[in-house]
Structure formats: structure tokens, C-alpha cells
XYZ file of N, CA and C in Angstrom:
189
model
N 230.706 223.567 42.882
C 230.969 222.864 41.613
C 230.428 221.429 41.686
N 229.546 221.201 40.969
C 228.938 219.830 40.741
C 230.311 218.762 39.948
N 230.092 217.881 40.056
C 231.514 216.625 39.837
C 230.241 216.102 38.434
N 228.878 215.675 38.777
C 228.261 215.053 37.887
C 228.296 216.154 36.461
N 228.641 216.967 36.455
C 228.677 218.346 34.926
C 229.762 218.143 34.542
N 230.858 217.827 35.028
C 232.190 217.420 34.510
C 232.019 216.701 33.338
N 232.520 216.602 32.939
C 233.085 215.319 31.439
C 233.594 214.054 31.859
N 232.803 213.546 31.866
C 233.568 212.364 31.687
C 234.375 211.687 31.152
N 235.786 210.945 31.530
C 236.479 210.613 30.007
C 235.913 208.989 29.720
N 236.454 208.841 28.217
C 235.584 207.647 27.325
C 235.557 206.467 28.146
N 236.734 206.203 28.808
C 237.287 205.049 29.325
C 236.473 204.183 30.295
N 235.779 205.166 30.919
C 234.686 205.433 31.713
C 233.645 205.117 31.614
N 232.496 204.963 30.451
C 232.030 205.333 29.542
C 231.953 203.562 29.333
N 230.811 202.801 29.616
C 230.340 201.573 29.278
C 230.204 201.611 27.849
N 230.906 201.791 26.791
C 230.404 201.816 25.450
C 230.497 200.252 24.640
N 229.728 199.962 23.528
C 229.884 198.545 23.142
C 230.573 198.238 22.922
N 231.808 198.919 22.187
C 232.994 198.640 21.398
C 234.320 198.438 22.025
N 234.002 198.744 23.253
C 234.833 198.481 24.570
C 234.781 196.899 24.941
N 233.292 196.574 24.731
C 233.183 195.047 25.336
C 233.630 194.129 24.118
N 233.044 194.761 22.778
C 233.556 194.030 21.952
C 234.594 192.648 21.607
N 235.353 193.210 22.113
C 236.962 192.456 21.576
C 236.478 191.004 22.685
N 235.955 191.502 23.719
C 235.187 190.171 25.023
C 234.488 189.053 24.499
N 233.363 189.796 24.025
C 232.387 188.809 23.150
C 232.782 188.360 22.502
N 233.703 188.984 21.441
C 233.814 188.244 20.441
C 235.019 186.649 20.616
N 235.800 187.132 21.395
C 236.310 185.986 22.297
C 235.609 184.919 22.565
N 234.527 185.116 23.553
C 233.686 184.530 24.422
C 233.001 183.631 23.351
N 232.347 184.167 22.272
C 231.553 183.555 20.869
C 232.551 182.666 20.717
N 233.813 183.040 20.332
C 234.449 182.359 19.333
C 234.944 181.467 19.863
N 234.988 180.916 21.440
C 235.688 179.750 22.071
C 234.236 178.984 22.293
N 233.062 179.331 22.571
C 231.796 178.427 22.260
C 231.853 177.984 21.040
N 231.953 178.415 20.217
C 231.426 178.113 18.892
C 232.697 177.087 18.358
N 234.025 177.240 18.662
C 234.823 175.846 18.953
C 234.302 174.590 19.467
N 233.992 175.073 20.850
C 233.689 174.147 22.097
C 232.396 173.225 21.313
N 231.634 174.688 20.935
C 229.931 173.796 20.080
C 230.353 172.219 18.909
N 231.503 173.061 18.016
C 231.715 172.098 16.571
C 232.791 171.048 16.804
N 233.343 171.404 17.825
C 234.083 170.259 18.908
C 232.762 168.844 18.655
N 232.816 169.401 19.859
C 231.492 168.124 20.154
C 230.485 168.154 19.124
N 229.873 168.441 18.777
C 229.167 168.079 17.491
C 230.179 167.114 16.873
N 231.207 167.624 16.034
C 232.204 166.472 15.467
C 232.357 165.318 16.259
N 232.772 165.452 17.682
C 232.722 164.218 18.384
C 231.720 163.074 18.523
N 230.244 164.157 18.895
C 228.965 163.527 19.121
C 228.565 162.513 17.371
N 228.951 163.299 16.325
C 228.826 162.528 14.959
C 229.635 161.145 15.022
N 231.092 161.415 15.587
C 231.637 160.618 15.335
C 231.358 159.334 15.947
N 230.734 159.349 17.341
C 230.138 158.170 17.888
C 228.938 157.543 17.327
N 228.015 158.581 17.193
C 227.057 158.131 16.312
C 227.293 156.654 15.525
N 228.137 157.657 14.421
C 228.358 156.756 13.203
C 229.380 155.477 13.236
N 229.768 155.357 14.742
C 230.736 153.655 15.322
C 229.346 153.448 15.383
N 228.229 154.094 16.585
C 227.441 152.823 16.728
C 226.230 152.595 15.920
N 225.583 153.960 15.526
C 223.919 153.668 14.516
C 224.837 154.124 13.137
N 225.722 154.028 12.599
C 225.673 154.373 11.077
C 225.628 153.265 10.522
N 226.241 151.911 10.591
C 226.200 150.933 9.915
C 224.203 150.612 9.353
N 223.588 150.699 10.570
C 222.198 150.534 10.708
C 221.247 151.133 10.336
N 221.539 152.462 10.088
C 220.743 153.536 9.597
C 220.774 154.280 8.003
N 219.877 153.628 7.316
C 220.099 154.070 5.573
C 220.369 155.303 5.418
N 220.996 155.262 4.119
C 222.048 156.721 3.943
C 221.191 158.038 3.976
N 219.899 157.761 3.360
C 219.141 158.979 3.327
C 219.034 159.975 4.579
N 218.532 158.553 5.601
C 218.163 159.286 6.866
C 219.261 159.694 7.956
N 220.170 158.496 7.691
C 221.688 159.850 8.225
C 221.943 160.948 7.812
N 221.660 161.031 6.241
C 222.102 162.272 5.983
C 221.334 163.644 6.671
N 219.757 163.140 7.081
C 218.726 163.963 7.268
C 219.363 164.470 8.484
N 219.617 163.559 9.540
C 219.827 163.868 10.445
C 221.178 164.469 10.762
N 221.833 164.250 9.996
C 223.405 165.005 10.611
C 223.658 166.481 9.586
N 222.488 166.612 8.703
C 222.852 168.435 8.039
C 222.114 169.454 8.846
């Protein structure tokens, strides 16, 4: 009796929807971590170059 002809059960079974619930974790604490700092990184910005820098081209640069 071969073991590899058996069935395998799902669990077993590297499927995407298994990793799913991971990634989507994993995304969703970067993508915090990302708009974190972005918000932070703006916010220094604009203590030290916003006074200095005309409105147009801040705006260019921070959308």
C-alpha cells in the first residue's frame, strides 16, 4: 500500500485561504505602521518647511 495514494486531509493541504487571515493581518499592521509615519513625517515637515514653502507646492508634495 502506497501512503502517497491516500487522501490527504485539507488541513494539510498549503491552500491560500488558509494563509489568508495571516496576510491580511500582516497588510493591515504595515499599512498602520506606513500612515503612522507618514502622518508623523507630515507633521514635522510642516513645524519646520511649511511656514516657507507656498501653498501650491506643499500641497503638490504632500497628495
Amino acid at each position: 500500500m502506497d501512503h502517497s495514494l491516500l487522501p490527504t486531509p485539507y488541513s494539510l493541504i498549503p491552500n491560500p485561504y488558509s494563509l489568508l487571515p495571516k496576510m491580511h493581518l500582516t497588510y493591515l499592521i504595515n499599512a498602520r505602521y506606513l500612515i503612522y509615519n507618514l502622518i508623523k513625517t507630515r507633521r514635522l515637515f510642516k513645524k519646520h518647511i511649511g511656514s516657507t514653502i507656498p501653498p501650491k507646492v506643499r500641497l503638490r508634495n504632500f497628495l
